Amino acid sequence: MKPLFFLVILFLASATWGDPSYTIVRNGKSDWAIMVAPAGAARHKVIDHAAEEIQSHIKRISGANLPILKPEAGWSDLPEGVHGLIMLADDFSGARRPSDAPLAEEEFRIRTRPPSRAHHRGARLLTGSQVPVIRIVGGGKRGALYGAYAFLEDVLGCRWFTSKVSKIPVRKTIRIGSLDIHQEPAFEYREPYYAEALDRDWAARNRTNGNGQRLDETVGGKIKYGRFVHTFNDLVPPEKYFDSHPEYFSLIDGKRMKGYYQLCLTNPDVLRISIEQVKQWIRDTPAATIFSVSQNDTYRNCQCDNCKAIEREEGAPSGVVLRFVNSVAEAIEKDHPNVLIDTLAYQWTEDPPKLVRPRKNVRIRLAPIGTCVSHGLDQCEVNRKPLANLQSWAKITNQLYVWHYSTNFANYLQPLPDLDEIPRDIQLFKTSGVVGLFYEGDYAPGGGGEMSELKAYLMAKLMWNPWRKAAPIIKEYVEGVYGKAAPQIMEWLDLLHDAARTKNVHARIYDPPTAAYLSDELLARGAALFDAAEKAVAGDSRSLDYVQRARLALEYVQLMRAPKDSAERSALAKTVSEKIRKYGIGEVREGQPVETFLQGIGKPASGSV
């Protein structure tokens, strides 16, 4: 078993070698190259992309353009003029030393080697060469790529805060000390589900691998679902089966229900049809590794005698669902041993069953939707039941994912003070045995949810390593994105979270704009802070734009609380509608077109984008 402190980062000076330094670039010039070790076809694209990322970023930092070498059969000598190498290799290229253990998917090592030790036996490269080497070796499809990003981030100081805002340090000379860096992620599946976090480069650079993110084969793909969640109607469509077989569907108050309800999970034909449908999904999407067999996003579960009997025996409706899912998984496992069947512990199935246990190829995805998100699960009386469910599920499966929530779904633009909860709970999930995390934010077209990009960035860092301190991550992000307005934005965030840090004030994901933590005093102080923030960055168009985006959260609450037909409300409606259109925000409330909201607050602004 791996130790809890899974992440090891060492910057060591060798007792034998002294403390060598490696000058990759001097005064904008370099005699180093980037070498791509031979790899399999699927991994070759990823390692090529990793090499290009290192090349382009070093050029942005220093102006030096390091050539990329791609030997296919191996060389005995380097090209003339090359006196140092950054070498990229996957774990199957022979790049490991014989004493090294194989690297897992997404695991990597970065090591420096002085000239006397530089060689690459597995690909017969550099035999007899006397050049220093920085060797980045990764496991699986994404390990070497993540090693490249760690080198750029942890060693050279690059940051990718948003898809549009990066921090790339500028210096003419790049010199580093000896390195021995070894990392692997805390969670196998990491998805901050915000519209702004779906971008391919942002997601790859920040080492997230979620199903909804636009990660293609050039960056090693992702954890791919063949079907995501709420699949009962996809498994047994009521429009196809109900009229001839109403017994396949929920019996509620003595009547079989057609529409968006649930299935009768004790009906053998429902099981048979579901198994065949999952097999078809697997044929249709062979690259996927997880297929969801999960309840519809509603209550209305079946109350027939057979279903109720199992529910009584198991002490919870989840027992009915899990027995059904286990049966599907057992049938699938025969021909597809590497496929996982995913199901939800959500709403009426959140409580675990007494008797049945998930099969080894069943993934439970716990979704504690009723929590207070201003406090961690282990810090709040409101969260007592969700915490107990987390602990109980963790005892009966080692295949536990969590689906958590990090936006106000009734008011995407409204402030939600959960920056304390996010780091607290990610640590808790790790120590509880959770292996994958999905945080659902404002995923609607155009995004624009309150502090979505900050929260996505923070989650990405903590899903990789939960033991990092959150405060420095937040501070660096705010300084990088908001520039000279950073002090005011930091004060606004602290003011907002202070209002929800007491035990008696709770934040939930459907709070109205009259929530207790949004007092009149807080809104007034926030307005003054944003006035000062806008003044501080008046000459910086990018930072000013981000400040004005952040202010939209405050203006939205002010609008929703302003007296009807007042001049104040009219002015705020104009400001909010103009910003919504400027930023391309597609929804203000989950599932509701933005035009519906704009019509509700008054005539939409003219000159829309």
XYZ file of C-alpha atoms in Angstrom:
609
model
C 0.000 0.000 0.000
C 1.294 3.448 -0.872
C 1.786 5.872 2.010
C -0.721 8.618 2.589
C 1.830 11.206 1.644
C 1.865 9.978 -1.922
C 3.574 13.056 -3.341
C 7.314 13.394 -3.123
C 9.122 16.428 -4.483
C 12.840 16.524 -3.862
C 15.340 19.118 -4.981
C 18.530 17.405 -3.867
C 22.226 18.127 -4.065
C 24.093 14.872 -4.617
C 26.807 14.119 -2.111
C 28.827 12.479 -4.881
C 28.363 15.086 -7.580
C 28.419 18.175 -5.381
C 25.731 20.672 -6.292
C 25.864 21.023 -10.075
C 23.931 23.733 -11.848
C 22.554 23.461 -15.352
C 22.534 26.534 -17.555
C 19.922 25.796 -20.203
C 19.916 29.336 -21.613
C 22.564 32.044 -21.191
C 21.826 35.597 -22.329
C 19.088 34.440 -24.668
C 21.227 31.754 -26.337
C 21.234 27.988 -25.767
C 23.298 24.986 -26.804
C 20.713 22.577 -25.364
C 18.170 20.503 -27.256
C 14.970 18.648 -26.426
C 15.089 14.950 -27.216
C 12.002 12.804 -27.733
C 12.791 9.152 -27.040
C 11.152 6.573 -29.316
C 7.655 5.611 -28.173
C 4.598 3.736 -29.328
C 2.415 5.432 -31.919
C -0.315 6.431 -29.453
C 2.155 7.924 -26.996
C 4.338 9.507 -29.645
C 1.818 12.296 -30.299
C 1.650 13.102 -26.605
C 5.423 13.178 -26.116
C 5.830 15.272 -29.260
C 3.293 17.721 -27.829
C 5.143 17.766 -24.491
C 8.382 18.605 -26.311
C 6.668 21.412 -28.222
C 5.238 22.826 -25.004
C 8.680 22.921 -23.373
C 10.161 24.445 -26.513
C 7.536 27.183 -26.860
C 7.576 28.125 -23.190
C 11.362 28.320 -22.955
C 11.288 30.561 -26.008
C 8.669 32.782 -24.346
C 10.749 32.931 -21.187
C 14.178 33.581 -22.681
C 13.954 34.031 -26.438
C 16.013 30.868 -27.022
C 14.637 28.257 -29.414
C 15.754 24.746 -28.436
C 15.647 22.263 -31.323
C 13.612 19.068 -30.910
C 15.474 15.863 -31.748
C 13.516 12.728 -32.643
C 15.895 9.797 -33.117
C 14.165 6.654 -34.281
C 16.932 4.074 -33.948
C 19.429 5.751 -31.639
C 22.653 7.686 -32.074
C 26.106 7.175 -30.718
C 26.765 10.914 -30.753
C 24.735 14.092 -30.549
C 24.507 16.604 -33.383
C 27.320 19.108 -33.408
C 26.813 22.049 -31.104
C 24.390 20.307 -28.684
C 25.850 20.302 -25.173
C 22.806 19.513 -23.022
C 19.509 17.657 -23.286
C 16.002 17.821 -21.918
C 14.897 14.275 -22.647
C 11.257 13.163 -22.709
C 10.309 9.503 -22.584
C 7.443 7.279 -21.583
C 7.884 4.419 -19.172
C 8.072 1.843 -21.946
C 10.975 3.358 -23.848
C 13.721 1.970 -21.657
C 14.269 5.352 -20.048
C 14.015 3.989 -16.523
C 17.027 2.769 -14.640
C 16.896 -0.989 -13.912
C 16.361 -0.228 -10.241
C 13.313 1.963 -10.855
C 9.819 0.630 -10.258
C 7.388 0.915 -13.195
C 5.476 4.186 -13.267
C 1.690 4.243 -13.003
C -0.630 6.164 -15.322
C 0.082 9.926 -14.897
C 3.054 9.317 -12.569
C 6.371 10.900 -13.565
C 9.950 11.508 -12.500
C 12.238 14.400 -13.381
C 15.939 13.866 -12.782
C 19.091 15.707 -13.696
C 22.193 13.811 -14.693
C 25.664 15.395 -14.852
C 27.790 14.744 -17.937
C 29.546 11.687 -16.580
C 26.240 9.936 -16.003
C 24.426 10.928 -19.214
C 23.174 7.977 -21.175
C 19.998 6.249 -22.299
C 20.515 2.517 -22.539
C 17.038 1.462 -23.582
C 17.017 3.414 -26.853
C 20.823 3.215 -27.296
C 21.038 6.989 -27.149
C 24.000 9.082 -26.076
C 26.348 6.173 -25.526
C 29.610 7.682 -24.461
C 28.258 11.246 -24.580
C 29.467 13.724 -22.034
C 26.525 16.128 -21.752
C 24.160 16.941 -18.898
C 20.627 15.592 -19.174
C 17.310 16.605 -17.627
C 15.287 13.423 -17.974
C 11.472 13.522 -17.774
C 9.937 10.058 -17.730
C 6.200 9.381 -17.333
C 3.856 6.443 -17.009
C 0.912 5.679 -19.250
C -0.446 8.080 -21.833
C -0.146 11.306 -19.847
C 2.759 10.837 -17.445
C 5.497 12.348 -19.614
C 3.247 15.268 -20.592
C 2.453 15.984 -16.950
C 6.175 15.776 -16.178
C 6.817 18.404 -18.841
C 4.193 20.681 -17.314
C 5.594 20.127 -13.825
C 9.044 21.111 -15.124
C 7.601 24.300 -16.624
C 5.487 25.058 -13.550
C 7.469 23.890 -10.526
C 10.982 24.508 -11.862
C 10.662 27.379 -14.354
C 7.734 29.192 -12.683
C 5.040 29.123 -15.398
C 1.376 29.381 -14.429
C -1.803 28.959 -16.476
C -4.487 30.702 -14.440
C -7.216 30.772 -17.100
C -7.425 29.819 -20.760
C -6.500 33.438 -21.535
C -4.271 34.515 -18.644
C -0.894 32.929 -17.975
C 2.164 33.959 -16.024
C 5.315 33.199 -17.990
C 8.438 34.609 -16.288
C 10.834 36.533 -18.519
C 14.570 36.129 -18.074
C 17.459 35.839 -20.491
C 19.258 33.160 -18.499
C 17.709 29.904 -17.277
C 19.807 28.099 -14.703
C 18.582 25.317 -12.425
C 20.074 23.085 -9.743
C 19.991 19.314 -9.556
C 16.506 17.810 -9.568
C 14.865 14.637 -8.397
C 11.106 15.177 -8.637
C 8.604 12.364 -8.306
C 4.857 12.993 -8.473
C 1.619 11.149 -8.996
C -1.933 12.464 -8.586
C -3.968 12.038 -5.436
C -7.069 11.132 -7.467
C -7.243 9.109 -10.673
C -10.132 11.239 -11.979
C -10.073 15.035 -11.606
C -12.745 17.244 -13.125
C -13.585 20.830 -12.170
C -16.704 21.046 -14.313
C -16.937 24.697 -15.322
C -17.356 26.007 -18.860
C -14.050 27.843 -18.483
C -12.222 24.642 -17.458
C -13.162 22.646 -20.560
C -10.433 24.198 -22.717
C -7.928 21.577 -23.878
C -4.717 23.443 -23.082
C -5.897 24.790 -19.720
C -7.088 21.345 -18.643
C -3.907 19.542 -19.743
C -1.522 22.155 -18.346
C -3.268 22.056 -14.983
C -3.308 18.248 -15.074
C -7.038 17.588 -15.016
C -8.503 14.684 -16.988
C -12.282 14.952 -16.817
C -14.825 13.409 -19.154
C -16.346 16.760 -20.147
C -13.058 18.483 -20.904
C -11.916 18.862 -24.515
C -8.851 16.643 -24.111
C -7.860 14.882 -27.334
C -5.239 12.249 -28.165
C -2.477 14.852 -28.530
C -2.640 15.415 -24.764
C -3.214 11.772 -23.832
C -6.993 11.791 -23.745
C -8.932 11.612 -20.491
C -11.079 9.460 -18.227
C -13.814 8.835 -20.750
C -17.392 7.839 -20.006
C -19.389 6.006 -22.652
C -22.535 7.279 -20.935
C -22.295 9.798 -18.129
C -25.173 9.872 -15.610
C -28.996 9.662 -15.327
C -29.223 6.884 -17.910
C -32.343 4.887 -16.971
C -34.410 6.361 -19.795
C -31.546 5.674 -22.203
C -31.353 2.065 -21.100
C -35.076 1.374 -21.404
C -36.728 4.251 -23.297
C -40.351 4.722 -22.193
C -41.362 5.932 -25.665
C -40.238 2.552 -27.028
C -41.434 0.187 -24.314
C -44.097 1.742 -22.089
C -47.187 1.188 -24.206
C -46.494 -2.541 -24.605
C -44.712 -3.119 -21.282
C -45.761 -0.617 -18.605
C -44.475 -3.099 -16.007
C -40.914 -2.033 -16.908
C -41.432 1.341 -15.258
C -42.041 2.808 -11.797
C -45.205 1.878 -9.962
C -46.224 4.941 -7.950
C -49.426 5.066 -5.896
C -50.673 1.974 -7.742
C -50.032 3.326 -11.258
C -47.218 2.632 -13.731
C -45.686 5.926 -14.820
C -44.576 6.950 -18.316
C -42.080 9.772 -18.660
C -39.185 10.946 -16.569
C -39.509 8.566 -13.641
C -37.399 5.488 -12.781
C -37.354 1.836 -13.819
C -38.770 -1.222 -12.093
C -35.380 -2.704 -11.253
C -36.678 -6.081 -10.128
C -38.222 -6.851 -13.528
C -36.005 -9.452 -15.286
C -36.751 -8.035 -18.731
C -35.511 -4.609 -17.613
C -32.235 -6.236 -16.597
C -31.937 -8.131 -19.885
C -32.656 -5.052 -22.015
C -30.257 -2.936 -19.943
C -27.405 -5.432 -20.331
C -27.850 -5.509 -24.086
C -27.976 -1.728 -24.240
C -24.736 -1.363 -22.250
C -23.067 -3.868 -24.572
C -24.181 -1.737 -27.513
C -22.748 1.381 -25.841
C -19.423 -0.401 -25.459
C -19.438 -1.322 -29.142
C -20.298 2.265 -30.068
C -17.607 3.883 -27.872
C -14.747 1.380 -27.490
C -12.371 4.067 -26.154
C -14.547 4.625 -23.087
C -13.695 2.845 -19.841
C -16.734 3.772 -17.700
C -20.444 3.419 -18.495
C -23.094 4.821 -16.208
C -26.113 2.744 -15.201
C -27.740 5.303 -12.960
C -31.041 6.730 -11.830
C -32.784 9.580 -13.580
C -32.430 13.027 -12.032
C -35.656 12.794 -10.089
C -37.172 10.832 -7.214
C -40.231 8.698 -8.183
C -38.605 5.291 -7.688
C -40.672 2.142 -8.084
C -42.969 1.075 -5.228
C -43.966 -2.349 -6.507
C -43.974 -5.244 -4.030
C -40.691 -6.728 -5.258
C -38.815 -3.428 -5.172
C -40.201 -2.536 -1.751
C -39.276 -5.952 -0.371
C -35.604 -5.487 -1.325
C -35.681 -1.933 -0.014
C -36.885 -3.200 3.380
C -34.264 -5.953 3.403
C -31.457 -3.548 2.537
C -32.707 -0.705 4.715
C -32.394 1.786 1.842
C -33.540 2.182 -1.800
C -29.875 2.127 -2.827
C -29.948 -1.630 -2.219
C -32.453 -2.099 -5.037
C -30.330 -0.059 -7.435
C -27.030 -1.665 -6.442
C -28.322 -5.221 -6.836
C -29.479 -4.293 -10.324
C -26.208 -2.547 -11.209
C -24.173 -5.476 -9.881
C -26.118 -7.810 -12.163
C -25.393 -5.605 -15.172
C -21.716 -5.382 -14.196
C -21.428 -9.159 -13.787
C -22.772 -9.710 -17.302
C -20.473 -7.064 -18.792
C -17.350 -8.276 -17.004
C -17.228 -11.573 -18.935
C -16.323 -9.931 -22.242
C -15.098 -6.547 -20.972
C -13.046 -7.082 -17.801
C -11.540 -3.579 -17.946
C -14.852 -1.715 -18.179
C -16.346 -0.139 -15.057
C -20.078 0.302 -14.480
C -20.805 3.566 -12.702
C -23.871 4.383 -10.620
C -24.996 7.216 -8.386
C -25.504 7.454 -4.653
C -27.711 10.511 -4.941
C -30.960 11.871 -3.547
C -33.034 8.757 -2.703
C -30.024 6.430 -3.061
C -27.477 8.427 -1.061
C -27.811 6.222 2.041
C -25.801 2.989 1.586
C -27.439 -0.457 1.754
C -27.027 -2.878 4.650
C -26.199 -6.066 2.768
C -25.256 -5.808 -0.895
C -21.741 -4.646 -1.778
C -20.505 -3.150 -5.056
C -18.736 -5.599 -7.323
C -15.097 -4.886 -8.125
C -16.100 -3.461 -11.521
C -18.770 -1.133 -10.094
C -17.975 2.517 -9.465
C -20.094 4.294 -6.835
C -20.384 8.037 -7.390
C -21.563 9.728 -4.199
C -23.323 13.060 -4.831
C -24.143 14.815 -1.514
C -26.408 17.469 -2.989
C -27.915 18.758 0.265
C -24.733 19.967 1.934
C -23.702 23.291 3.360
C -20.818 24.397 1.120
C -19.466 27.181 3.290
C -18.154 24.554 5.745
C -16.410 21.257 5.210
C -18.387 18.048 5.543
C -16.737 17.400 8.905
C -17.227 20.960 10.220
C -20.964 21.544 10.147
C -24.067 20.046 11.722
C -25.921 20.441 8.424
C -23.375 18.048 6.906
C -23.632 15.346 9.550
C -25.638 12.974 7.347
C -23.578 13.483 4.153
C -20.408 12.884 6.173
C -21.828 9.656 7.604
C -22.768 8.500 4.102
C -19.273 9.237 2.815
C -17.751 7.212 5.612
C -20.210 4.334 5.165
C -19.755 4.049 1.404
C -15.971 4.224 1.805
C -16.115 1.171 4.075
C -17.777 -1.022 1.463
C -15.983 -0.030 -1.742
C -12.554 1.050 -2.926
C -14.097 2.352 -6.167
C -15.627 5.529 -4.748
C -15.960 8.730 -6.752
C -17.541 11.930 -5.433
C -19.713 14.361 -7.377
C -19.743 17.608 -5.404
C -21.213 21.055 -6.083
C -19.574 24.470 -6.289
C -21.963 27.020 -7.735
C -25.419 28.409 -7.031
C -27.549 26.590 -9.604
C -30.496 28.935 -9.137
C -28.262 32.020 -9.437
C -25.031 31.274 -11.295
C -23.839 34.875 -10.956
C -24.399 35.075 -7.196
C -21.447 34.807 -4.786
C -21.071 31.390 -3.168
C -18.545 31.434 -0.285
C -17.016 27.964 -0.693
C -13.280 28.686 -0.946
C -12.858 27.368 2.618
C -14.874 24.213 1.939
C -13.079 23.219 -1.255
C -9.622 22.547 0.253
C -11.075 21.116 3.458
C -13.253 18.586 1.656
C -10.712 17.596 -0.975
C -8.384 16.567 1.852
C -11.254 14.750 3.550
C -12.131 12.897 0.356
C -8.542 11.775 -0.047
C -8.192 10.488 3.513
C -11.597 8.786 3.225
C -10.463 6.675 0.273
C -12.171 8.524 -2.574
C -10.363 7.893 -5.875
C -12.036 10.391 -8.194
C -13.500 13.894 -7.894
C -15.991 15.860 -9.973
C -16.975 19.360 -8.791
C -20.001 20.649 -10.697
C -19.940 24.371 -11.326
C -21.474 26.648 -13.946
C -21.022 24.494 -17.028
C -23.560 26.361 -19.189
C -22.505 27.801 -22.558
C -20.389 30.880 -22.019
C -19.844 30.125 -18.346
C -19.544 33.319 -16.333
C -20.430 31.875 -12.934
C -19.130 33.706 -9.890
C -15.351 33.148 -9.540
C -15.579 30.060 -11.765
C -12.052 30.370 -13.113
C -10.498 30.860 -9.678
C -12.372 27.891 -8.256
C -11.469 25.672 -11.208
C -7.788 26.601 -10.851
C -7.802 25.957 -7.103
C -9.538 22.602 -7.577
C -7.083 21.522 -10.264
C -4.143 22.158 -7.949
C -5.725 20.447 -4.946
C -7.081 17.464 -6.860
C -3.491 16.760 -7.854
C -2.104 17.400 -4.359
C -4.625 17.998 -1.521
C -1.889 18.871 0.948
C -0.967 22.148 -0.686
C -2.044 25.257 1.184
C -4.987 26.876 -0.539
C -4.279 30.486 0.515
C -1.045 30.910 -1.503
C -2.699 29.365 -4.575
C -5.604 31.825 -4.323
C -3.301 34.782 -3.704
C -1.057 33.972 -6.655
C -4.065 33.548 -8.928
C -5.634 36.838 -7.832
C -2.365 38.716 -8.290
C -1.825 37.138 -11.694
C -5.318 37.840 -13.007
C -6.335 41.112 -11.317
C -2.962 42.871 -11.272
C -2.902 46.023 -9.156
C -6.495 45.379 -8.077
C -5.448 42.199 -6.251
C -5.612 43.752 -2.734
C -9.226 44.821 -3.228
C -10.256 41.475 -4.742
C -8.581 39.586 -1.896
C -10.376 41.787 0.639
C -13.702 41.168 -1.148
C -13.186 37.409 -1.063
C -12.211 37.485 2.596
C -15.161 39.711 3.472
C -17.563 37.366 1.703
C -16.163 34.243 3.339
C -15.957 35.819 6.789
C -19.712 36.330 6.586
C -20.211 32.552 6.223
C -17.528 31.234 8.559
C -19.640 31.174 11.708
C -21.411 27.975 12.702
C -24.851 29.503 12.376
C -24.535 30.796 8.806
C -24.718 28.252 6.007
C -24.427 28.446 2.238
C -26.278 26.108 -0.083
C -26.367 25.686 -3.838
C -29.875 27.108 -4.284
C -29.659 30.087 -1.922
C -31.656 33.184 -2.901
C -30.043 36.644 -3.191
C -31.388 37.349 0.310
C -29.051 34.736 1.882
C -27.820 35.658 5.350
C -24.177 35.977 4.304
C -25.119 38.680 1.756
C -25.921 41.499 4.167
C -26.531 45.102 3.146
C -23.304 46.057 4.918
C -21.332 43.488 2.923
C -22.799 44.718 -0.358
C -21.992 48.336 0.478
C -18.410 47.494 1.424
C -18.110 45.358 -1.700
C -19.211 48.272 -3.907
C -16.523 50.482 -2.382
C -13.886 47.781 -2.902
C -14.818 47.330 -6.547
C -14.752 51.088 -7.089
C -11.209 51.103 -5.737
C -10.281 48.013 -7.751
C -11.465 49.544 -11.022
C -9.531 52.727 -10.271
C -6.368 50.729 -9.493
C -6.359 49.048 -12.928
C -7.798 51.870 -15.014
C -4.805 51.709 -17.364
C -4.714 47.899 -17.629
C -7.484 46.760 -19.955
C -7.115 43.046 -19.250
C -7.149 43.360 -15.470
C -9.952 45.931 -15.640
C -12.047 43.494 -17.672
C -11.554 40.773 -15.052
C -12.412 43.177 -12.233
C -15.613 44.178 -14.009
C -16.470 40.495 -14.561
C -15.975 39.842 -10.841
C -18.139 42.839 -9.961
C -21.040 41.280 -11.873
C -21.620 38.949 -8.894
C -22.175 41.929 -6.606
C -24.278 43.787 -9.169
C -26.468 40.730 -9.699
C -27.318 40.544 -5.984
C -27.909 44.294 -5.840
C -30.249 44.011 -8.826
C -32.244 41.131 -7.403
C -32.684 42.968 -4.093
C -33.449 46.410 -5.499
C -37.036 47.694 -5.148
C -39.201 46.924 -8.134
C -39.676 49.819 -10.600
C -37.005 51.866 -8.838
C -34.372 53.921 -10.670
C -31.719 51.851 -8.907
C -33.150 48.621 -10.295
C -33.452 50.061 -13.790
C -29.810 51.167 -13.804
C -28.611 47.826 -12.445
C -30.726 45.906 -14.969
C -29.026 47.834 -17.766
C -25.549 47.159 -16.356
C -26.156 43.472 -15.706
C -27.781 42.808 -19.095
C -24.950 44.612 -20.919
C -22.332 42.534 -19.105
C -24.196 39.268 -19.707
C -24.208 39.975 -23.418
C -20.633 41.255 -23.489
C -19.304 38.126 -21.809
C -21.499 35.717 -23.770
C -23.162 34.228 -20.685
C -25.680 31.617 -21.804
C -27.544 30.926 -18.559
C -28.087 32.703 -15.256
C -30.060 29.805 -13.815
C -29.352 26.166 -14.653
C -31.364 25.058 -17.661
C -32.992 28.450 -18.278
C -32.083 30.395 -21.448
C -30.515 33.735 -20.632
C -33.158 35.573 -22.678
C -35.793 34.460 -20.185
C -33.828 36.094 -17.395
C -33.180 39.282 -19.388
C -36.856 39.634 -20.246
C -37.682 39.230 -16.572
C -35.479 42.112 -15.453
C -36.561 44.517 -18.166
C -35.838 45.262 -21.789
C -32.498 43.708 -22.834
C -29.710 46.095 -23.634
C -29.427 47.216 -27.240
C -26.349 46.596 -29.323
C -26.018 43.066 -28.039
C -23.020 40.992 -28.954
